[in-house]
mmCIF file of C-alpha atoms in Angstrom:
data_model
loop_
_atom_site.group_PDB
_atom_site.id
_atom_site.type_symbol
_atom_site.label_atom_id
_atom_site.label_comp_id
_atom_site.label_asym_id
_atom_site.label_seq_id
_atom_site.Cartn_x
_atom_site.Cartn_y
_atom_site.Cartn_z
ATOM 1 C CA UNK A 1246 -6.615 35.631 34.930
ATOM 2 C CA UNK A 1247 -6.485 32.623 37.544
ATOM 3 C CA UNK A 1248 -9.340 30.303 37.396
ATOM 4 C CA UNK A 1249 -11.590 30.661 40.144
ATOM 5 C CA UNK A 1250 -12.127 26.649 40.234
ATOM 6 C CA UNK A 1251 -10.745 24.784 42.894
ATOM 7 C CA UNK A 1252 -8.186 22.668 42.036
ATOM 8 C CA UNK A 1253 -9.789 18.773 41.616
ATOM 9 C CA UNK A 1254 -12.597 20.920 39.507
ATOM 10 C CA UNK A 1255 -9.869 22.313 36.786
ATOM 11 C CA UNK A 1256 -7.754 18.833 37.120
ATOM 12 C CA UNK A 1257 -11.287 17.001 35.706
ATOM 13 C CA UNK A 1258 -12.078 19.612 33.271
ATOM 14 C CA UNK A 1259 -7.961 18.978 31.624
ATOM 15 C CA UNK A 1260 -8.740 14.867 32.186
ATOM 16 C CA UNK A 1261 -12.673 15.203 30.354
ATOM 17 C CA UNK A 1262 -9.844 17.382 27.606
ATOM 18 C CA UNK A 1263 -7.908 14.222 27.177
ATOM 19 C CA UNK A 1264 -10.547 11.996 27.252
ATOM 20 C CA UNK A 1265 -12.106 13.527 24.652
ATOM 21 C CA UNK A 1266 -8.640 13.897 22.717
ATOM 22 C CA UNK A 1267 -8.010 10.433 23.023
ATOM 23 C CA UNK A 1268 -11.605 8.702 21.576
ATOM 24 C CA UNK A 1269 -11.358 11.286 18.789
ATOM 25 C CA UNK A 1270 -7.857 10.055 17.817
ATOM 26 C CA UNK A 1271 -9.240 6.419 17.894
ATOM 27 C CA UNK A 1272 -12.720 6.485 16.776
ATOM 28 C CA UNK A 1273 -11.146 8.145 13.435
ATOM 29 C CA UNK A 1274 -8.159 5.447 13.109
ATOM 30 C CA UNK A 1275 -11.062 2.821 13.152
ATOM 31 C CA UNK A 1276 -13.209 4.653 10.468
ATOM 32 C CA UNK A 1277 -10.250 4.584 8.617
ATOM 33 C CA UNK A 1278 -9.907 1.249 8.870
ATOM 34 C CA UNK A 1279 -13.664 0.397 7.897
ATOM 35 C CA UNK A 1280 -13.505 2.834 4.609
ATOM 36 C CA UNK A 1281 -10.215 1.282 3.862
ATOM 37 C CA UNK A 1282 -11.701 -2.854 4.411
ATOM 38 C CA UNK A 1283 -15.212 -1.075 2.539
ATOM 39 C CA UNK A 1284 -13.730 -0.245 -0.583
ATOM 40 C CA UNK A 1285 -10.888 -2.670 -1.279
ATOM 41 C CA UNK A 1286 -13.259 -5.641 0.147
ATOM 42 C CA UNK A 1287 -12.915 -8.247 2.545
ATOM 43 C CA UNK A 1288 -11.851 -10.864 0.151
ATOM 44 C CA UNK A 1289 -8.651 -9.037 -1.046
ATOM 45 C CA UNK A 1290 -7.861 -8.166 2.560
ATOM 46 C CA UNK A 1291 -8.280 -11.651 3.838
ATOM 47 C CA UNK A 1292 -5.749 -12.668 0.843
ATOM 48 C CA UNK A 1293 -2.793 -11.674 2.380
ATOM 49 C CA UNK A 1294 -2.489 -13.006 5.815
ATOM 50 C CA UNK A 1295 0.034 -10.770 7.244
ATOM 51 C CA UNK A 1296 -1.797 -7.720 6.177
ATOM 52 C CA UNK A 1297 -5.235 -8.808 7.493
ATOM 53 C CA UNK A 1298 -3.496 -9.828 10.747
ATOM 54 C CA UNK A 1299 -2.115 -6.440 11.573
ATOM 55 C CA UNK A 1300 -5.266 -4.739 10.774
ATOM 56 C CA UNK A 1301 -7.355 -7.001 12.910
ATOM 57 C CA UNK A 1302 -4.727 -6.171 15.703
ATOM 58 C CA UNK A 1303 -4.686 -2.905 15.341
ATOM 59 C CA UNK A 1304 -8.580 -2.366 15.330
ATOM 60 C CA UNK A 1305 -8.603 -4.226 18.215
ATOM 61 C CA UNK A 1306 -6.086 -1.922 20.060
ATOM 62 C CA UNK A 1307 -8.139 0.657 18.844
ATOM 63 C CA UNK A 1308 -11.438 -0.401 20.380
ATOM 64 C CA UNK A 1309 -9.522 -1.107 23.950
ATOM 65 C CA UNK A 1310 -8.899 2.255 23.915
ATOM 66 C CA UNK A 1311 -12.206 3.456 23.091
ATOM 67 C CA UNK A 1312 -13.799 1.275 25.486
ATOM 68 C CA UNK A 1313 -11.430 2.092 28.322
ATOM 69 C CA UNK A 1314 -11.771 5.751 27.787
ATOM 70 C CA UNK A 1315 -15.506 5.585 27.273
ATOM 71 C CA UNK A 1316 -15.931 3.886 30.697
ATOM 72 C CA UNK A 1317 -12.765 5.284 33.064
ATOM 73 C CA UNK A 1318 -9.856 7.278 32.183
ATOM 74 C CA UNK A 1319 -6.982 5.957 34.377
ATOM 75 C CA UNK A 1320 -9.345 4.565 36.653
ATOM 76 C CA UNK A 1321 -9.556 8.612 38.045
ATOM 77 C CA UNK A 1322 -13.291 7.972 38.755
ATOM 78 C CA UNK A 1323 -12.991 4.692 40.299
ATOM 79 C CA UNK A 1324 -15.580 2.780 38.075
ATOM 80 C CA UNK A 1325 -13.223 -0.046 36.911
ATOM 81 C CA UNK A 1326 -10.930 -2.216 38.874
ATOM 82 C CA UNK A 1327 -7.096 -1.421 38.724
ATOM 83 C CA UNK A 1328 -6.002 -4.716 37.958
ATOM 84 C CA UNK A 1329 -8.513 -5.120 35.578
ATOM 85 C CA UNK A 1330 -7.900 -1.703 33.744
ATOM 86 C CA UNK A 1331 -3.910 -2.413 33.272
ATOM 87 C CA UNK A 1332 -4.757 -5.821 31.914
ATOM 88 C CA UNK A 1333 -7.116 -4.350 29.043
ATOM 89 C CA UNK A 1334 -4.585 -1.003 29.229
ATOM 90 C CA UNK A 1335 -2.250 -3.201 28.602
ATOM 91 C CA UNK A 1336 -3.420 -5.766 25.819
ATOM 92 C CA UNK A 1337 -3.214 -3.184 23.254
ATOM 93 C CA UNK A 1338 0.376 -2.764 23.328
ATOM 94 C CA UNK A 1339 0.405 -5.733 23.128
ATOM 95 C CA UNK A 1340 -1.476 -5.757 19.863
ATOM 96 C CA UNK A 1341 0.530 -2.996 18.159
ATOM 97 C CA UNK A 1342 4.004 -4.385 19.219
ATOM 98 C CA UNK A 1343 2.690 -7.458 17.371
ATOM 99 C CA UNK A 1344 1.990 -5.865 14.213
ATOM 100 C CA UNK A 1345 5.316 -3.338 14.377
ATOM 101 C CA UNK A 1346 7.400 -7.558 13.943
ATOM 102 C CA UNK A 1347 4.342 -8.099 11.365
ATOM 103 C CA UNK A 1348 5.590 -4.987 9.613
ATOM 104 C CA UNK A 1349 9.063 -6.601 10.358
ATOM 105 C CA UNK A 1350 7.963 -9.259 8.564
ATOM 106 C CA UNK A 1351 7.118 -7.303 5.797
ATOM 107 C CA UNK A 1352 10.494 -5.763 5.651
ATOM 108 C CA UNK A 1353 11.287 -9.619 4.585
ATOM 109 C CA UNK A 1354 9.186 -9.539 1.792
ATOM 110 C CA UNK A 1355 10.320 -6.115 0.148
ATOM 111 C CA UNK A 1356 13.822 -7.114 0.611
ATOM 112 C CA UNK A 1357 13.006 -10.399 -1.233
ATOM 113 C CA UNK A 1358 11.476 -7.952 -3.368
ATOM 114 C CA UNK A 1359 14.426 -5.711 -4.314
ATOM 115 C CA UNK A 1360 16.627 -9.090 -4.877
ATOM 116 C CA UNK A 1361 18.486 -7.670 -1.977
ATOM 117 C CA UNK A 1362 18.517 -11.346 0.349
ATOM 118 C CA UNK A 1363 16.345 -14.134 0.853
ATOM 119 C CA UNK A 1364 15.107 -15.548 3.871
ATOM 120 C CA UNK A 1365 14.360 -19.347 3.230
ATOM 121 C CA UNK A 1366 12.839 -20.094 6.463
ATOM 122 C CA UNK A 1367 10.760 -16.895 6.528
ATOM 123 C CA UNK A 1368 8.090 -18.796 8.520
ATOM 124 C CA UNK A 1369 10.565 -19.669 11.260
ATOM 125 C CA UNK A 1370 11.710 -15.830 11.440
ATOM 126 C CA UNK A 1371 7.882 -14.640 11.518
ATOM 127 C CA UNK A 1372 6.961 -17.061 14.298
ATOM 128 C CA UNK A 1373 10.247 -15.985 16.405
ATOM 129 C CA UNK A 1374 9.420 -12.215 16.137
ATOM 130 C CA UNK A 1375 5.775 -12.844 16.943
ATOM 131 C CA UNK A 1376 6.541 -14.978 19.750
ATOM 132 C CA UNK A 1377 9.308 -12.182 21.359
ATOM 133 C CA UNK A 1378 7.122 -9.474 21.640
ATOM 134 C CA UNK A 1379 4.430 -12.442 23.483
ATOM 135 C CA UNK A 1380 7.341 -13.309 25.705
ATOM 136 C CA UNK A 1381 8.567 -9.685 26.397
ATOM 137 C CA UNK A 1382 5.247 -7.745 26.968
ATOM 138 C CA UNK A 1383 2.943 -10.296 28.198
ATOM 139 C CA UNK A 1384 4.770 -11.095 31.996
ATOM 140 C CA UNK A 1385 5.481 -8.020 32.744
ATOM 141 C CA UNK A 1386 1.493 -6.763 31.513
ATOM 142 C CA UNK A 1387 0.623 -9.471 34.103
ATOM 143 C CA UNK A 1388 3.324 -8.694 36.848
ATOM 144 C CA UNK A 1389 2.056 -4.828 36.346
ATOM 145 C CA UNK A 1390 -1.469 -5.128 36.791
ATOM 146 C CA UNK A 1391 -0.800 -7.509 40.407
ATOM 147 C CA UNK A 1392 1.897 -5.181 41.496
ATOM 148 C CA UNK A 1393 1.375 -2.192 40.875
ATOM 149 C CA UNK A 1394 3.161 -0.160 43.342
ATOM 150 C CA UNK A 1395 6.112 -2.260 42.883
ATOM 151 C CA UNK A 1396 8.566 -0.162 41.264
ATOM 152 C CA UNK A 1397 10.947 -2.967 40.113
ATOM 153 C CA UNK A 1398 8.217 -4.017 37.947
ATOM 154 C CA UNK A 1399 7.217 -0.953 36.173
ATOM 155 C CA UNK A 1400 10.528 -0.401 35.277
ATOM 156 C CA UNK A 1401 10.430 -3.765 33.897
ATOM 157 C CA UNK A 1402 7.272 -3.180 31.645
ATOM 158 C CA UNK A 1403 9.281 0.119 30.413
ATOM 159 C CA UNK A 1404 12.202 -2.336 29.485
ATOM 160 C CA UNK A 1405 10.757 -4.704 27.926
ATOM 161 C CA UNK A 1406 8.811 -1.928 25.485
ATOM 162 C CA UNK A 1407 12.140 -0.296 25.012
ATOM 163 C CA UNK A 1408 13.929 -3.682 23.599
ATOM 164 C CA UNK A 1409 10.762 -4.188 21.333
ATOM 165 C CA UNK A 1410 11.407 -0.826 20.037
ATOM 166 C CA UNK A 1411 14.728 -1.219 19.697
ATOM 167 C CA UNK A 1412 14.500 -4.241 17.746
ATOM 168 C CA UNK A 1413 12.097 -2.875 15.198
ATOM 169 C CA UNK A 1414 14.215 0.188 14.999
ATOM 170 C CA UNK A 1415 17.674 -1.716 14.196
ATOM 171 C CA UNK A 1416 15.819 -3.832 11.687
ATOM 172 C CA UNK A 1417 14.605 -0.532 10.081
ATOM 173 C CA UNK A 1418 17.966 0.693 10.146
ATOM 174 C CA UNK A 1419 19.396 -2.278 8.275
ATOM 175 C CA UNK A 1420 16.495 -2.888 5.841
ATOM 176 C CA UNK A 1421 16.350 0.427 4.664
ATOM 177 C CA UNK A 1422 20.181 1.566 4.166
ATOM 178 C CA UNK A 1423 20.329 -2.116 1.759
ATOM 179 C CA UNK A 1424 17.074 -1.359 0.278
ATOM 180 C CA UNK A 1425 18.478 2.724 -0.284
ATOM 181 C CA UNK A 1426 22.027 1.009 -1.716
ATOM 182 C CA UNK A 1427 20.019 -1.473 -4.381
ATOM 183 C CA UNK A 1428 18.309 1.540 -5.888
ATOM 184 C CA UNK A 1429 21.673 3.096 -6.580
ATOM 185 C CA UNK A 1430 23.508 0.251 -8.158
ATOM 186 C CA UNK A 1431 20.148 -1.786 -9.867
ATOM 187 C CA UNK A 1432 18.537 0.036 -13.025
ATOM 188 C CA UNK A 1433 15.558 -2.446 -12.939
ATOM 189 C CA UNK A 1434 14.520 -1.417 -9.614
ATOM 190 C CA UNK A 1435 13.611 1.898 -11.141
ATOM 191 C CA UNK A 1436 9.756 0.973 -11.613
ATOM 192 C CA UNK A 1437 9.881 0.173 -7.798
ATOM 193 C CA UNK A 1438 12.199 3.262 -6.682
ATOM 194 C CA UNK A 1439 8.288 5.613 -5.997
ATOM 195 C CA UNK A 1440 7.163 2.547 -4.561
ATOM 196 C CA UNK A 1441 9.681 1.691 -2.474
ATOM 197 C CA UNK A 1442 10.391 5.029 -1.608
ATOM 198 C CA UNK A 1443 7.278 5.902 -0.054
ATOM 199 C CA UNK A 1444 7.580 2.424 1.959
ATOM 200 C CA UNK A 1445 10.883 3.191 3.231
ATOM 201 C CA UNK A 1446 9.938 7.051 4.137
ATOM 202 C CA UNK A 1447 6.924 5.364 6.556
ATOM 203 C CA UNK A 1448 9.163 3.099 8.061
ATOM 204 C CA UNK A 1449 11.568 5.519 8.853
ATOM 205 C CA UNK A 1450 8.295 7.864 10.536
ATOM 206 C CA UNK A 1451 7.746 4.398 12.646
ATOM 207 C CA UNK A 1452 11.511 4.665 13.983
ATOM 208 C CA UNK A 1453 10.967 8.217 14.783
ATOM 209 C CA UNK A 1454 7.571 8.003 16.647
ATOM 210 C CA UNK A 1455 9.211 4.755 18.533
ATOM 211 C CA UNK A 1456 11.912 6.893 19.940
ATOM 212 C CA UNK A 1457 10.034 9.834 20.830
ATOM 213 C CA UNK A 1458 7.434 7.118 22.689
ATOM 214 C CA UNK A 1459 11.112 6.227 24.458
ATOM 215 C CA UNK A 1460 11.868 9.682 25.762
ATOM 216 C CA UNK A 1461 7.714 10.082 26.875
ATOM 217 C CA UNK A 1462 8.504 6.482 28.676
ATOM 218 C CA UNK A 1463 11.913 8.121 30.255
ATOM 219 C CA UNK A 1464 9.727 11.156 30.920
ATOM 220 C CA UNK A 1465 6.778 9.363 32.686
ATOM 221 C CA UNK A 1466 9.174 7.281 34.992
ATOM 222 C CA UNK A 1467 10.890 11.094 36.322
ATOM 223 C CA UNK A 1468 7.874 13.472 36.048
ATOM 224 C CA UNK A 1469 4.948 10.882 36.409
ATOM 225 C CA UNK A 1470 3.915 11.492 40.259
ATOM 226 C CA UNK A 1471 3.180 14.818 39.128
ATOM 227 C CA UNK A 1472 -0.811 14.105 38.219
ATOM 228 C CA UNK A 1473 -0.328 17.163 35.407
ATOM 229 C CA UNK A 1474 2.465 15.204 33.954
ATOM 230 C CA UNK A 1475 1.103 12.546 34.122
ATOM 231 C CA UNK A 1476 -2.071 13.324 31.670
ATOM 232 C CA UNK A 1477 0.054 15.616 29.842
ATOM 233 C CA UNK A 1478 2.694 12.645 29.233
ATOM 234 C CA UNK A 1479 -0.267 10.019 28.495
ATOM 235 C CA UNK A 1480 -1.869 12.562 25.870
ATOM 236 C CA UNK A 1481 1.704 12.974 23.743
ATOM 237 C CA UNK A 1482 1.729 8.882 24.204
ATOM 238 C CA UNK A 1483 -1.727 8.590 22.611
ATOM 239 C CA UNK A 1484 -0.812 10.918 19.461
ATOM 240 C CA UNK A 1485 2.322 8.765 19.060
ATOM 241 C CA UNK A 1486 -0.063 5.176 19.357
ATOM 242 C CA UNK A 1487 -2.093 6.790 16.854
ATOM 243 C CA UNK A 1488 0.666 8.192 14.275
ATOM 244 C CA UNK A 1489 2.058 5.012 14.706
ATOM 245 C CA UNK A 1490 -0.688 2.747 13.563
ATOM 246 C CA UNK A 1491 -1.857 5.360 10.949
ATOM 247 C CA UNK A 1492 2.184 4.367 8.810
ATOM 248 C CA UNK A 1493 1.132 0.741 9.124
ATOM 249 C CA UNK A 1494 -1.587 1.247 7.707
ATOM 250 C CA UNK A 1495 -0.326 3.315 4.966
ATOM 251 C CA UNK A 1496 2.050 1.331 4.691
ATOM 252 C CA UNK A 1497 0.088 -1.702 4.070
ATOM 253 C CA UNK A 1498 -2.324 -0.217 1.922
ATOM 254 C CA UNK A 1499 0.509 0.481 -0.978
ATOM 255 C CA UNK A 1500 -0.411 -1.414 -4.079
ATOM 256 C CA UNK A 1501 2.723 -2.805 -5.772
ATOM 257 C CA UNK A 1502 3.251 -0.982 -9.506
ATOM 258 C CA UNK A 1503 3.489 -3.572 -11.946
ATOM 259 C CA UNK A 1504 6.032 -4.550 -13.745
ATOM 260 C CA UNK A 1505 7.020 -3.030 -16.791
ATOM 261 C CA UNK A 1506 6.104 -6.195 -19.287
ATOM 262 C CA UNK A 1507 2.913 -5.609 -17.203
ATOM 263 C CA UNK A 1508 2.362 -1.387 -17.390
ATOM 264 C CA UNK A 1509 3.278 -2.538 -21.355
ATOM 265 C CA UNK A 1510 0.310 -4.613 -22.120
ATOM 266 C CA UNK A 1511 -1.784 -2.287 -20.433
ATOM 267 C CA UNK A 1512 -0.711 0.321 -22.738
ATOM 268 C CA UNK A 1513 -0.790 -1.685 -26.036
ATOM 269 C CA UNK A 1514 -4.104 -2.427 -24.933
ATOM 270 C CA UNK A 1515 -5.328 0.840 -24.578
ATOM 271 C CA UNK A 1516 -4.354 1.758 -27.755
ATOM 272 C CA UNK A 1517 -6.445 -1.228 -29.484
ATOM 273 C CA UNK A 1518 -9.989 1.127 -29.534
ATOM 274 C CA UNK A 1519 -8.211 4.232 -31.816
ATOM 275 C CA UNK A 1520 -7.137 1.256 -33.955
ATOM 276 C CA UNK A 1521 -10.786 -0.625 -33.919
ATOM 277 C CA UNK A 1522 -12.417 3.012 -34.431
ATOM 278 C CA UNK A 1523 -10.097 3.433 -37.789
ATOM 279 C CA UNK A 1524 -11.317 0.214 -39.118
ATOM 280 C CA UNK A 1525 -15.001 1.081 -38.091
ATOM 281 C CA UNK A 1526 -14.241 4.382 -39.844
ATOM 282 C CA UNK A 1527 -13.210 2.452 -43.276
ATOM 283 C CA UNK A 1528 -16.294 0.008 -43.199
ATOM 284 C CA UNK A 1529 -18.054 2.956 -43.815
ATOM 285 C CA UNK A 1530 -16.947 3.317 -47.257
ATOM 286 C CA UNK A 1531 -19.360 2.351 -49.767
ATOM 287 C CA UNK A 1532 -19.290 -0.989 -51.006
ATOM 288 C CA UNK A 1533 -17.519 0.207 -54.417
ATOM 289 C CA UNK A 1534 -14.611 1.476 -52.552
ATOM 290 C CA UNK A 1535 -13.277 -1.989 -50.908
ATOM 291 C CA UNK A 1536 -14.631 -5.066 -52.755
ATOM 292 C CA UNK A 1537 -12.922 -8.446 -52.701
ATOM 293 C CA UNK A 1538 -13.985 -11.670 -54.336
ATOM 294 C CA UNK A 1539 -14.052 -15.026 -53.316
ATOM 295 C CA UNK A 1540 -10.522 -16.002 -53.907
ATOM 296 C CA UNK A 1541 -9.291 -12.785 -53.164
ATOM 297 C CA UNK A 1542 -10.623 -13.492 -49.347
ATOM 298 C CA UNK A 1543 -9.155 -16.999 -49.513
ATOM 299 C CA UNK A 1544 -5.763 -15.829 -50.511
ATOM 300 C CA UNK A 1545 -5.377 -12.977 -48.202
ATOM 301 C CA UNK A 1546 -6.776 -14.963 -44.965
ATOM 302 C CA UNK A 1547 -4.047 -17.503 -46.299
ATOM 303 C CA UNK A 1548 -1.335 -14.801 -46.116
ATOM 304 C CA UNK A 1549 -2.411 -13.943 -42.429
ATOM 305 C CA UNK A 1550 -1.985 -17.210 -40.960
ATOM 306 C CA UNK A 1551 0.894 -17.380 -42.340
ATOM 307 C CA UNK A 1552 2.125 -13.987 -40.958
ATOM 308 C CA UNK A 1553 0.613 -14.984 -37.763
ATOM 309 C CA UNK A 1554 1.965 -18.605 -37.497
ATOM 310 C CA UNK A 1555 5.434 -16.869 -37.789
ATOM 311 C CA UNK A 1556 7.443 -16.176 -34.503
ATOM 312 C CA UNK A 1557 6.186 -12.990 -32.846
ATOM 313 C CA UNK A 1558 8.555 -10.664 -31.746
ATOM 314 C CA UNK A 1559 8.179 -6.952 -30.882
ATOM 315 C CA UNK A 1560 8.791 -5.731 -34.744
ATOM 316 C CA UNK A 1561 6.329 -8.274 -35.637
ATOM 317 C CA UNK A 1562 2.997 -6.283 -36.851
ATOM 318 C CA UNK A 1563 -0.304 -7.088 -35.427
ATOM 319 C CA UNK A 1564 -3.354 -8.815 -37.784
ATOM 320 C CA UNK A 1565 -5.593 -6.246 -37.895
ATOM 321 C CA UNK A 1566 -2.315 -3.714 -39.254
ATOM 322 C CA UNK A 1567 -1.952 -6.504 -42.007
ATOM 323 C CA UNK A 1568 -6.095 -6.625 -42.618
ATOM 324 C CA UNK A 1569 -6.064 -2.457 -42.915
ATOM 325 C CA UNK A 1570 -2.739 -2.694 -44.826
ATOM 326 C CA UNK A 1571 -4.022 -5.298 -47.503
ATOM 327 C CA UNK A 1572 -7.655 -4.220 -47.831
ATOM 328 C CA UNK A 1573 -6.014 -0.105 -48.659
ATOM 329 C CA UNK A 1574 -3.327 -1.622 -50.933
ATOM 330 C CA UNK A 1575 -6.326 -4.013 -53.414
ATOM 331 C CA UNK A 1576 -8.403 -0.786 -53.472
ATOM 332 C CA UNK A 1577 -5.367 1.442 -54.742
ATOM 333 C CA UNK A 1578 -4.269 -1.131 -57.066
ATOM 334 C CA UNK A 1579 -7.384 -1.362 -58.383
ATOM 335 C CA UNK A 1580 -7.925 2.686 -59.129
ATOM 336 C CA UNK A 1581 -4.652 2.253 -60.573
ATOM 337 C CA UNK A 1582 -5.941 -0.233 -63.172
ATOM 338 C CA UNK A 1583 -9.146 1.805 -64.114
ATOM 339 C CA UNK A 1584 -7.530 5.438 -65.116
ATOM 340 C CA UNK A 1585 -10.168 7.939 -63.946
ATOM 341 C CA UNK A 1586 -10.035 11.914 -63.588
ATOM 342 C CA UNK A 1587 -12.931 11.419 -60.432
ATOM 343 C CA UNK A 1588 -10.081 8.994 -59.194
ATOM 344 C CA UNK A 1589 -8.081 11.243 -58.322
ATOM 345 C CA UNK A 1590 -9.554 12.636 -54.627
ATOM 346 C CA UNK A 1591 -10.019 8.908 -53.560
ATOM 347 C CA UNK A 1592 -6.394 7.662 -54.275
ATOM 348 C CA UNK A 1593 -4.794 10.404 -52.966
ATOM 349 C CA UNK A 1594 -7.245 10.281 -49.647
ATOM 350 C CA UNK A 1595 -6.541 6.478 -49.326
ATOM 351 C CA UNK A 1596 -2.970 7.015 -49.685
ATOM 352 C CA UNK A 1597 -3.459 9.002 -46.731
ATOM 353 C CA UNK A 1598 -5.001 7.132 -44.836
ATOM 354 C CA UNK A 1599 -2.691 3.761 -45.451
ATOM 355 C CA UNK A 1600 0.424 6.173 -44.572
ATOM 356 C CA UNK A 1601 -1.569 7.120 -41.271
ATOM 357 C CA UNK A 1602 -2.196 3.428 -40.134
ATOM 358 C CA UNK A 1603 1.448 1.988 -41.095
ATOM 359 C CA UNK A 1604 2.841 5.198 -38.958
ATOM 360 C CA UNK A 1605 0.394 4.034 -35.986
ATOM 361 C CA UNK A 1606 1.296 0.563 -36.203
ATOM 362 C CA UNK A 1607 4.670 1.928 -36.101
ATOM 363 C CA UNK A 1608 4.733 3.516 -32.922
ATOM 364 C CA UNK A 1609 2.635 0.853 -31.443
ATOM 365 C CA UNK A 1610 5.313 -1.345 -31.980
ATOM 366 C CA UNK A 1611 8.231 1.300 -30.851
ATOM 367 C CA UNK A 1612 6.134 1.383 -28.070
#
């Protein structure tokens, strides 16, 4: 059934729609960004300067938006200046094309990463791709928001997005089919292949969203006059701003896995309480059942440094193994020496429990 609203009254009723559409998209990409700054903490954030730049950037974009929309959508309402709504309109692209040659940069470091290339002047490269997206978008922000029923120069702003877009999306291209190419031919890339993966699948979604936000440019500059179009167009451009800056900031909240020498360590030491709880376990044998004297003690801390002082290698058995070792084999020969018939239970269980602890230290050191 046709509304019975005139016209203007169902128009503002789809624009109050968007406008609602559009702070919800960006009041949840900055709460994102807050939990994400919350629980990792400022300090780690601030440690990588790249990072913390593009998230800066982008929660400024973010809060453009907000405040734009909050205030006048489009100017429809007439409460802000036009000049002075493109300029803010406009400083959030160029925020986010900023950060898409900060994720460039980025690209750098992972393909440093993979031993793919290096880039020795990695500086120079960051401050030429931050400065081209300066040069491309800032003019033509400027030239748009004085003239802006000059046709010339919107089609200018729309070019100079579409070479930004095209240079992130060529560098994509290139990054990711040598990135792809080194996981087939290195085997020692195969703790970062998840990693890496997952990177690479993001950065392909950021190609993707750029070229659909190519056709909704193409699509604004033919259908645009339309005022339907032209909210309809600026809602599927708002999705794509936010999809866009959600990758980047998946992207740049990916920990690095460590390295296997690394993930090693870790494991050996979280093996080290079983081993502590099986000598806690034997100290609670009466004080019959493992005595030493004096010398004994002398001679066998003797016989550890020794072991110790020689060159460790990965067959090389850790001190406490040798203390549990030693300490099972005095008692035993001991037993041995005093024939028994109660004897009997306790050699057998401490034979046990010495062919236990040389099969753990075994596998720790398989391991």
């Amino acid at each position: 059934m046709r509304s019975l609203l005139p016209n203007h009254f169902r128009f503002m009723i789809f624009v109050n729609i968007y406008m609602a559409y559009t702070l919800s998209l960006f009041v949840i990409l900055l709460g994102w960004i807050g939990i994400q700054m919350y629980k990792i903490g400022f300090t780690i954030w601030l440690s990588h300067k790249v990072v913390a730049y593009s998230i800066c950037l982008i929660a400024i974009g973010a809060f453009l938006r907000i405040l734009l929309f909050s205030i006048d959508v489009h100017t429809i309402r007439g409460i802000l200046p036009a000049a002075a709504y493109q300029m803010l309109f406009s400083v959030a692209f160029i925020c986010w094309c900023s950060v898409l040659f900060c994720v460039a940069i980025y690209w750098m470091e992972l393909v440093e990463t993979a031993k793919l290339s290096s880039f020795k002047h990695k500086r120079l490269y960051s401050f030429f791709l931050l400065g081209l997206s300066y040069v491309l978008l800032i003019p033509t922000c400027i030239a748009f928001s004085i003239f802006q029923d000059s046709t010339v120069i919107l089609y200018l702003y729309n070019i100079a997005i579409l070479l930004v877009i095209l240079a992130f999306v060529s560098m994509t291209i290139y990054f990711g089919i040598g990135l792809r190419r080194m996981f087939q031919k290195s085997p020692k890339l195969n703790h970062l292949k998840v990693f890496l993966k997952k990177i690479l699948n993001h950065m392909i979604l950021c190609s993707i969203i750029f070229v659909l936000s190519a056709l909704s440019a193409v699509l604004f500059l033919i259908l645009g006059s339309n005022r339907w179009w032209y909210i309809a167009i600026h809602a599927s451009i708002r999705f794509e701003e936010f999809a866009l800056c959600g990758c980047v900031l998946y992207i740049f909240s990916r920990k690095r896995p460590p390295t296997p020498e690394r993930s090693r360590e870790n494991s050996e030491l979280k093996k080290v309480p079983i081993v502590f709880a099986a000598s806690a376990s034997l100290r609670k044998m009466d004080d019959s059942t493992i005595t030493l004297s004096a010398e004994e003690e002398t001679r066998e801390e003797s016989n550890e440094n020794q072991c110790i002082s020689k060159e460790e290698g990965e067959d090389a058995p850790t001190r406490l193994e040798l203390v549990i070792s030693s300490l099972l084999g005095k008692r035993l020969a001991n037993l041995a020496k005093e024939p028994d018939a109660d004897n009997g239970t306790e050699i057998a269980c401490l034979q046990n429990i010495k062919g236990v602890t040389n099969f753990t230290g075994m596998l720790m050191i398989r391991d």
